[in-house]
mmCIF file of C-alpha atoms in Angstrom:
data_model
loop_
_atom_site.group_PDB
_atom_site.id
_atom_site.type_symbol
_atom_site.label_atom_id
_atom_site.label_comp_id
_atom_site.label_asym_id
_atom_site.label_seq_id
_atom_site.Cartn_x
_atom_site.Cartn_y
_atom_site.Cartn_z
ATOM 1 C CA MET M 1 27.861 120.363 96.487
ATOM 2 C CA ASN M 2 30.674 122.960 96.575
ATOM 3 C CA SER M 3 34.257 122.328 97.237
ATOM 4 C CA THR M 4 34.019 123.547 100.905
ATOM 5 C CA THR M 5 31.459 121.008 101.672
ATOM 6 C CA THR M 6 33.519 118.139 99.984
ATOM 7 C CA SER M 7 36.724 119.201 101.865
ATOM 8 C CA ASN M 8 35.014 118.913 105.171
ATOM 9 C CA ARG M 9 33.310 115.501 104.420
ATOM 10 C CA PRO M 10 36.050 113.416 106.117
ATOM 11 C CA LEU M 11 35.733 115.655 109.298
ATOM 12 C CA GLN M 12 32.059 115.264 109.201
ATOM 13 C CA ARG M 13 32.156 111.460 109.100
ATOM 14 C CA VAL M 14 34.794 111.291 111.947
ATOM 15 C CA TYR M 15 32.212 113.435 113.960
ATOM 16 C CA LEU M 16 29.393 111.390 113.106
ATOM 17 C CA LEU M 17 31.268 108.101 114.236
ATOM 18 C CA ALA M 18 32.049 109.809 117.575
ATOM 19 C CA VAL M 19 28.347 110.866 117.967
ATOM 20 C CA ALA M 20 27.330 107.120 117.269
ATOM 21 C CA LEU M 21 29.956 105.711 119.552
ATOM 22 C CA VAL M 22 28.737 108.085 122.459
ATOM 23 C CA VAL M 23 25.170 107.231 121.932
ATOM 24 C CA PHE M 24 25.648 103.610 121.870
ATOM 25 C CA LEU M 25 28.031 103.559 124.964
ATOM 26 C CA GLY M 26 25.465 105.679 126.849
ATOM 27 C CA CYS M 27 22.736 103.320 125.820
ATOM 28 C CA TRP M 28 24.134 99.921 126.302
ATOM 29 C CA VAL M 29 27.800 99.790 127.670
ATOM 30 C CA ALA M 30 27.974 102.315 130.419
ATOM 31 C CA PRO M 31 24.279 103.438 131.332
ATOM 32 C CA ILE M 32 23.889 106.134 134.027
ATOM 33 C CA ASP M 33 20.374 105.016 134.900
ATOM 34 C CA THR M 34 21.190 103.026 138.135
ATOM 35 C CA PRO M 35 23.331 105.639 139.886
ATOM 36 C CA ALA M 36 20.844 108.432 138.803
ATOM 37 C CA ARG M 37 17.992 106.464 140.247
ATOM 38 C CA THR M 38 19.756 105.989 143.529
ATOM 39 C CA GLN M 39 20.468 109.685 143.776
ATOM 40 C CA VAL M 40 17.023 110.575 143.088
ATOM 41 C CA GLU M 41 15.744 108.038 145.777
ATOM 42 C CA ASP M 42 17.993 109.783 148.156
ATOM 43 C CA GLY M 43 16.553 112.980 147.421
ATOM 44 C CA LEU M 44 12.972 111.599 147.782
ATOM 45 C CA LYS M 45 13.966 110.232 151.190
ATOM 46 C CA ARG M 46 15.152 113.670 152.272
ATOM 47 C CA ALA M 47 11.997 115.385 151.115
ATOM 48 C CA LEU M 48 9.780 112.570 152.807
ATOM 49 C CA THR M 49 11.882 112.901 156.060
ATOM 50 C CA THR M 50 11.546 116.552 156.143
ATOM 51 C CA PHE M 51 7.744 116.293 155.359
ATOM 52 C CA ALA M 52 7.397 113.902 158.501
ATOM 53 C CA ALA M 53 9.333 116.373 160.556
ATOM 54 C CA ALA M 54 7.180 119.245 159.461
ATOM 55 C CA ARG M 55 4.050 117.317 160.336
ATOM 56 C CA ALA M 56 5.164 116.360 163.647
ATOM 57 C CA LEU M 57 6.072 120.045 164.443
ATOM 58 C CA GLY M 58 2.733 121.158 163.169
ATOM 59 C CA ALA M 59 0.848 118.569 165.198
ATOM 60 C CA VAL M 60 2.372 119.776 168.652
ATOM 61 C CA VAL M 61 2.057 123.330 167.749
ATOM 62 C CA SER M 62 -1.603 122.812 166.877
ATOM 63 C CA VAL M 63 -2.048 121.228 170.401
ATOM 64 C CA ALA M 64 -0.229 124.241 172.007
ATOM 65 C CA GLN M 65 -2.281 126.595 169.905
ATOM 66 C CA GLY M 66 -5.564 125.110 171.204
ATOM 67 C CA THR M 67 -4.331 125.169 174.859
ATOM 68 C CA GLN M 68 -7.023 126.898 176.916
ATOM 69 C CA VAL M 69 -6.909 127.559 180.654
ATOM 70 C CA ASP M 70 -10.383 127.331 182.059
ATOM 71 C CA ALA M 71 -11.652 127.687 185.521
ATOM 72 C CA THR M 72 -14.914 129.413 185.403
ATOM 73 C CA PRO M 73 -17.433 128.338 188.095
ATOM 74 C CA GLY M 74 -20.884 129.878 187.512
ATOM 75 C CA GLY M 75 -19.395 131.734 184.499
ATOM 76 C CA ILE M 76 -16.879 133.694 186.836
ATOM 77 C CA GLY M 77 -13.220 132.882 186.966
ATOM 78 C CA VAL M 78 -10.294 132.514 184.579
ATOM 79 C CA SER M 79 -10.424 131.601 180.800
ATOM 80 C CA LEU M 80 -7.290 132.109 178.819
ATOM 81 C CA ALA M 81 -6.101 131.009 175.323
ATOM 82 C CA PRO M 82 -2.598 131.816 175.274
ATOM 83 C CA GLY M 83 -1.709 129.343 172.659
ATOM 84 C CA GLN M 84 -3.376 131.556 169.960
ATOM 85 C CA ALA M 85 -0.223 133.413 169.712
ATOM 86 C CA LEU M 86 1.325 130.468 167.971
ATOM 87 C CA LYS M 87 -1.209 130.678 165.156
ATOM 88 C CA PRO M 88 1.052 132.296 162.455
ATOM 89 C CA LEU M 89 3.664 129.746 163.280
ATOM 90 C CA ASN M 90 1.126 126.932 162.848
ATOM 91 C CA GLU M 91 0.076 128.331 159.404
ATOM 92 C CA LEU M 92 3.783 128.584 158.260
ATOM 93 C CA ILE M 93 4.451 125.077 159.215
ATOM 94 C CA GLU M 94 1.307 123.833 157.406
ATOM 95 C CA GLN M 95 2.627 125.595 154.170
ATOM 96 C CA PHE M 96 6.017 124.107 154.748
ATOM 97 C CA ALA M 97 4.514 120.581 154.900
ATOM 98 C CA ALA M 98 2.647 121.224 151.695
ATOM 99 C CA ILE M 99 5.805 122.401 150.054
ATOM 100 C CA MET M 100 7.829 119.222 151.117
ATOM 101 C CA LEU M 101 4.821 117.178 149.844
ATOM 102 C CA ALA M 102 5.113 118.743 146.470
ATOM 103 C CA ALA M 103 9.016 118.223 146.579
ATOM 104 C CA SER M 104 8.247 114.402 147.260
ATOM 105 C CA VAL M 105 5.959 114.373 144.200
ATOM 106 C CA SER M 106 8.699 116.079 142.070
ATOM 107 C CA PHE M 107 11.275 113.366 143.246
ATOM 108 C CA GLY M 108 8.642 110.805 142.401
ATOM 109 C CA ILE M 109 8.052 112.105 138.871
ATOM 110 C CA GLN M 110 11.743 112.029 138.200
ATOM 111 C CA LEU M 111 11.842 108.308 139.259
ATOM 112 C CA VAL M 112 9.135 107.667 136.670
ATOM 113 C CA LEU M 113 10.870 109.538 133.981
ATOM 114 C CA LEU M 114 14.148 107.575 134.678
ATOM 115 C CA LYS M 115 12.301 104.313 134.448
ATOM 116 C CA ILE M 116 10.852 105.261 131.183
ATOM 117 C CA GLY M 117 14.252 106.586 129.798
ATOM 118 C CA ALA M 118 16.040 103.430 131.003
ATOM 119 C CA HIS M 119 13.632 101.022 129.293
ATOM 120 C CA ALA M 120 15.281 98.727 126.695
ATOM 121 C CA TRP M 121 12.969 99.776 123.864
ATOM 122 C CA MET M 122 13.806 103.463 124.545
ATOM 123 C CA SER M 123 17.639 102.606 123.999
ATOM 124 C CA VAL M 124 16.614 100.692 120.839
ATOM 125 C CA LEU M 125 14.571 103.663 119.571
ATOM 126 C CA VAL M 126 17.278 106.101 120.365
ATOM 127 C CA CYS M 127 19.895 104.020 118.602
ATOM 128 C CA ALA M 128 17.733 103.519 115.519
ATOM 129 C CA VAL M 129 16.877 107.179 115.154
ATOM 130 C CA ALA M 130 20.516 108.082 115.694
ATOM 131 C CA LEU M 131 21.647 105.600 112.895
ATOM 132 C CA ALA M 132 19.073 106.973 110.629
ATOM 133 C CA TRP M 133 20.252 110.482 111.188
ATOM 134 C CA ILE M 134 23.895 109.474 110.811
ATOM 135 C CA ALA M 135 23.186 107.518 107.663
ATOM 136 C CA TRP M 136 21.388 110.669 106.053
ATOM 137 C CA ARG M 137 24.242 112.903 107.203
ATOM 138 C CA TRP M 138 26.859 110.511 105.848
ATOM 139 C CA HIS M 139 25.463 110.191 102.353
ATOM 140 C CA SER M 140 24.014 113.718 101.682
ATOM 141 C CA GLY M 141 25.611 115.893 104.220
ATOM 142 C CA ARG M 142 22.281 117.049 105.603
ATOM 143 C CA SER M 143 19.295 115.505 107.272
ATOM 144 C CA PRO M 144 15.573 116.437 107.359
ATOM 145 C CA ARG M 145 14.554 118.890 110.189
ATOM 146 C CA TRP M 146 11.842 116.561 111.440
ATOM 147 C CA LEU M 147 14.596 113.776 112.077
ATOM 148 C CA GLN M 148 16.737 116.224 113.785
ATOM 149 C CA SER M 149 13.839 117.368 116.195
ATOM 150 C CA LEU M 150 13.078 113.595 116.832
ATOM 151 C CA LEU M 151 16.592 112.785 117.640
ATOM 152 C CA ILE M 152 16.752 115.770 120.015
ATOM 153 C CA GLY M 153 13.626 114.807 121.742
ATOM 154 C CA LEU M 154 14.746 111.154 122.184
ATOM 155 C CA LEU M 155 18.302 112.153 123.366
ATOM 156 C CA LEU M 156 16.638 114.357 126.040
ATOM 157 C CA VAL M 157 14.250 111.474 127.109
ATOM 158 C CA ARG M 158 17.164 109.103 127.248
ATOM 159 C CA PHE M 159 19.990 110.904 128.775
ATOM 160 C CA ALA M 160 18.879 114.404 130.144
ATOM 161 C CA VAL M 161 16.856 113.287 133.069
ATOM 162 C CA PRO M 162 19.606 110.884 134.488
ATOM 163 C CA LEU M 163 22.432 113.423 133.815
ATOM 164 C CA SER M 164 20.351 116.195 135.420
ATOM 165 C CA ALA M 165 19.719 114.094 138.410
ATOM 166 C CA MET M 166 23.298 113.282 138.947
ATOM 167 C CA ALA M 167 24.373 116.910 138.487
ATOM 168 C CA ASN M 168 21.695 117.952 140.982
ATOM 169 C CA GLU M 169 22.798 115.498 143.546
ATOM 170 C CA ALA M 170 26.472 116.504 143.096
ATOM 171 C CA LEU M 171 25.569 120.175 143.638
ATOM 172 C CA TYR M 172 23.573 119.252 146.753
ATOM 173 C CA ARG M 173 26.415 117.306 148.321
ATOM 174 C CA VAL M 174 28.909 120.110 147.582
ATOM 175 C CA PHE M 175 26.869 123.164 148.543
ATOM 176 C CA MET M 176 23.808 122.270 150.394
ATOM 177 C CA ALA M 177 24.159 119.009 152.430
ATOM 178 C CA ASP M 178 25.402 120.743 155.655
ATOM 179 C CA GLU M 179 22.778 123.533 155.623
ATOM 180 C CA TYR M 180 20.136 120.728 155.182
ATOM 181 C CA GLN M 181 21.319 118.581 158.111
ATOM 182 C CA SER M 182 21.606 121.355 160.557
ATOM 183 C CA ALA M 183 18.242 122.751 159.448
ATOM 184 C CA LEU M 184 16.565 119.448 159.725
ATOM 185 C CA ALA M 185 18.126 118.703 163.099
ATOM 186 C CA LEU M 186 16.692 121.814 164.573
ATOM 187 C CA ILE M 187 13.197 121.147 163.095
ATOM 188 C CA GLU M 188 13.341 117.574 164.361
ATOM 189 C CA LYS M 189 13.971 118.544 168.070
ATOM 190 C CA SER M 190 11.846 121.567 168.064
ATOM 191 C CA PRO M 191 8.585 119.764 168.957
ATOM 192 C CA ALA M 192 10.044 118.844 172.487
ATOM 193 C CA ALA M 193 9.915 122.531 173.595
ATOM 194 C CA VAL M 194 6.286 122.947 172.443
ATOM 195 C CA VAL M 195 5.219 119.555 174.084
ATOM 196 C CA ASP M 196 6.632 120.523 177.488
ATOM 197 C CA THR M 197 4.666 123.722 177.536
ATOM 198 C CA ALA M 198 1.507 122.390 175.934
ATOM 199 C CA GLN M 199 1.304 119.491 178.375
ATOM 200 C CA GLU M 200 2.027 121.794 181.448
ATOM 201 C CA ALA M 201 -1.013 123.839 180.062
ATOM 202 C CA GLN M 202 -3.510 121.159 179.629
ATOM 203 C CA PRO M 203 -6.072 120.936 182.231
ATOM 204 C CA ASN M 204 -6.565 117.712 184.151
ATOM 205 C CA ALA M 205 -9.901 116.002 183.550
ATOM 206 C CA GLN M 206 -10.242 115.001 187.094
ATOM 207 C CA GLU M 207 -9.765 118.336 188.651
ATOM 208 C CA GLY M 208 -12.521 120.605 189.854
ATOM 209 C CA TRP M 209 -12.713 124.303 189.232
ATOM 210 C CA LYS M 210 -11.438 124.993 192.750
ATOM 211 C CA GLU M 211 -8.401 122.640 191.988
ATOM 212 C CA ARG M 212 -7.757 124.289 188.684
ATOM 213 C CA ILE M 213 -7.676 127.951 190.234
ATOM 214 C CA GLU M 214 -5.412 126.636 192.873
ATOM 215 C CA ARG M 215 -2.967 125.122 190.379
ATOM 216 C CA TRP M 216 -3.103 127.856 187.774
ATOM 217 C CA LEU M 217 -3.122 131.017 189.864
ATOM 218 C CA PRO M 218 0.485 130.881 190.870
ATOM 219 C CA LYS M 219 1.468 130.112 187.265
ATOM 220 C CA LEU M 220 -0.555 132.757 185.625
ATOM 221 C CA PRO M 221 2.093 135.517 185.630
ATOM 222 C CA ASN M 222 4.697 133.272 183.975
ATOM 223 C CA LEU M 223 2.248 131.936 181.458
ATOM 224 C CA LYS M 224 2.567 134.630 178.818
ATOM 225 C CA ALA M 225 6.434 134.582 179.306
ATOM 226 C CA THR M 226 6.403 130.873 178.679
ATOM 227 C CA TYR M 227 4.481 131.250 175.343
ATOM 228 C CA ASP M 228 6.601 134.277 174.473
ATOM 229 C CA GLN M 229 9.549 131.980 174.880
ATOM 230 C CA ILE M 230 8.253 129.506 172.369
ATOM 231 C CA ILE M 231 7.644 132.298 169.894
ATOM 232 C CA ARG M 232 11.046 133.588 170.239
ATOM 233 C CA SER M 233 12.420 130.064 169.776
ATOM 234 C CA ALA M 234 10.025 129.940 166.775
ATOM 235 C CA SER M 235 11.985 132.719 165.046
ATOM 236 C CA ASP M 236 14.836 130.257 164.555
ATOM 237 C CA TRP M 237 12.427 127.583 163.336
ATOM 238 C CA ALA M 238 11.017 129.928 160.715
ATOM 239 C CA GLU M 239 14.382 130.830 159.491
ATOM 240 C CA ARG M 240 15.494 127.122 159.124
ATOM 241 C CA ILE M 241 11.981 126.366 157.423
ATOM 242 C CA VAL M 242 12.686 129.075 154.807
ATOM 243 C CA LYS M 243 16.237 127.713 154.206
ATOM 244 C CA LEU M 244 14.631 124.228 153.719
ATOM 245 C CA ILE M 245 12.080 125.679 151.489
ATOM 246 C CA ALA M 246 14.765 127.451 149.483
ATOM 247 C CA LEU M 247 16.905 124.249 149.180
ATOM 248 C CA PHE M 248 14.156 121.950 147.934
ATOM 249 C CA ALA M 249 12.961 124.674 145.508
ATOM 250 C CA LEU M 250 16.436 124.589 144.062
ATOM 251 C CA GLN M 251 16.638 120.881 143.892
ATOM 252 C CA THR M 252 13.086 120.209 142.471
ATOM 253 C CA VAL M 253 12.446 123.355 140.295
ATOM 254 C CA VAL M 254 15.422 125.658 139.564
ATOM 255 C CA LEU M 255 18.246 123.210 139.039
ATOM 256 C CA PRO M 256 16.169 120.631 137.043
ATOM 257 C CA ILE M 257 14.938 123.266 134.791
ATOM 258 C CA ALA M 258 18.366 124.840 134.156
ATOM 259 C CA LEU M 259 20.043 121.485 133.721
ATOM 260 C CA LEU M 260 17.444 120.298 131.308
ATOM 261 C CA TRP M 261 17.743 123.575 129.427
ATOM 262 C CA MET M 262 21.551 123.107 129.327
ATOM 263 C CA ALA M 263 20.997 119.438 128.099
ATOM 264 C CA TRP M 264 18.635 120.592 125.335
ATOM 265 C CA ARG M 265 21.157 123.238 124.189
ATOM 266 C CA VAL M 266 23.921 120.532 124.102
ATOM 267 C CA ALA M 267 21.561 118.127 122.057
ATOM 268 C CA ARG M 268 20.664 120.929 119.639
ATOM 269 C CA ALA M 269 24.333 121.743 119.074
ATOM 270 C CA LEU M 270 25.151 117.923 118.646
ATOM 271 C CA VAL M 271 22.535 117.398 115.980
ATOM 272 C CA ARG M 272 22.667 120.950 114.304
ATOM 273 C CA GLU M 273 23.668 120.984 110.558
ATOM 274 C CA PRO M 274 27.083 122.644 109.880
ATOM 275 C CA VAL M 275 26.956 125.978 108.120
ATOM 276 C CA TYR M 276 29.487 126.464 105.233
ATOM 277 C CA ARG M 277 30.488 129.502 103.516
ATOM 278 C CA ALA M 278 31.238 129.485 99.814
ATOM 279 C CA ALA M 279 35.006 129.981 99.182
ATOM 280 C CA GLY M 280 36.175 133.427 97.754
#
């Protein structure tokens, strides 16, 4: 052991005591699992609400897409399927609903990981391994690489997920909450525009072909314009859908990966052995 290592020994021990204090406080005195779980549950509720809105919109668009005007006595008459113009929109909404379901699953996985990390035996294990690492460093100044890796992994399991969840939710509330609310409001009220048109286009089962022709002939010039209006409104829906997809992709993929990577870097820096240079 050289003189540089010896002179740094008091500083190392102060650092080790600080690490021990932080780990024990985080595990037992001021755990962050409860607020983190609450915030992940809020994210799950948002994802499920958006999924339900997407399914509702998809259902009424499917009805409108299947609308057919049919008044063909003896094979002669009028047979139109104006709702087929809504097929691309319907496909987009189906993909949107699938993504929202995946986002809900992601939040559910985070809740499971939070439950694992918050278990009392996990805190016991983290503290035990941290004590072993501190004792090794205290007496010899260094610790085995396997012990460092084990401690880093346990610190990530115990602290990275709740810290990531809290940071994720904080970023959502500051930068994304208003955008989410406005986009969801439009998606939730959009089915009304489709329902009105779809109900108007549905044939009455009690009508004969003559009554159907009499009812539909005056409306035929405006029928295409009505569905064109729905498609024009759908451009706003598509824009909001894309924004919601981007928002949930950030919350369930991009931000968690980035925050977990940052947590891994911090844990490595916390446990990494000091590098000394020989004097002279």
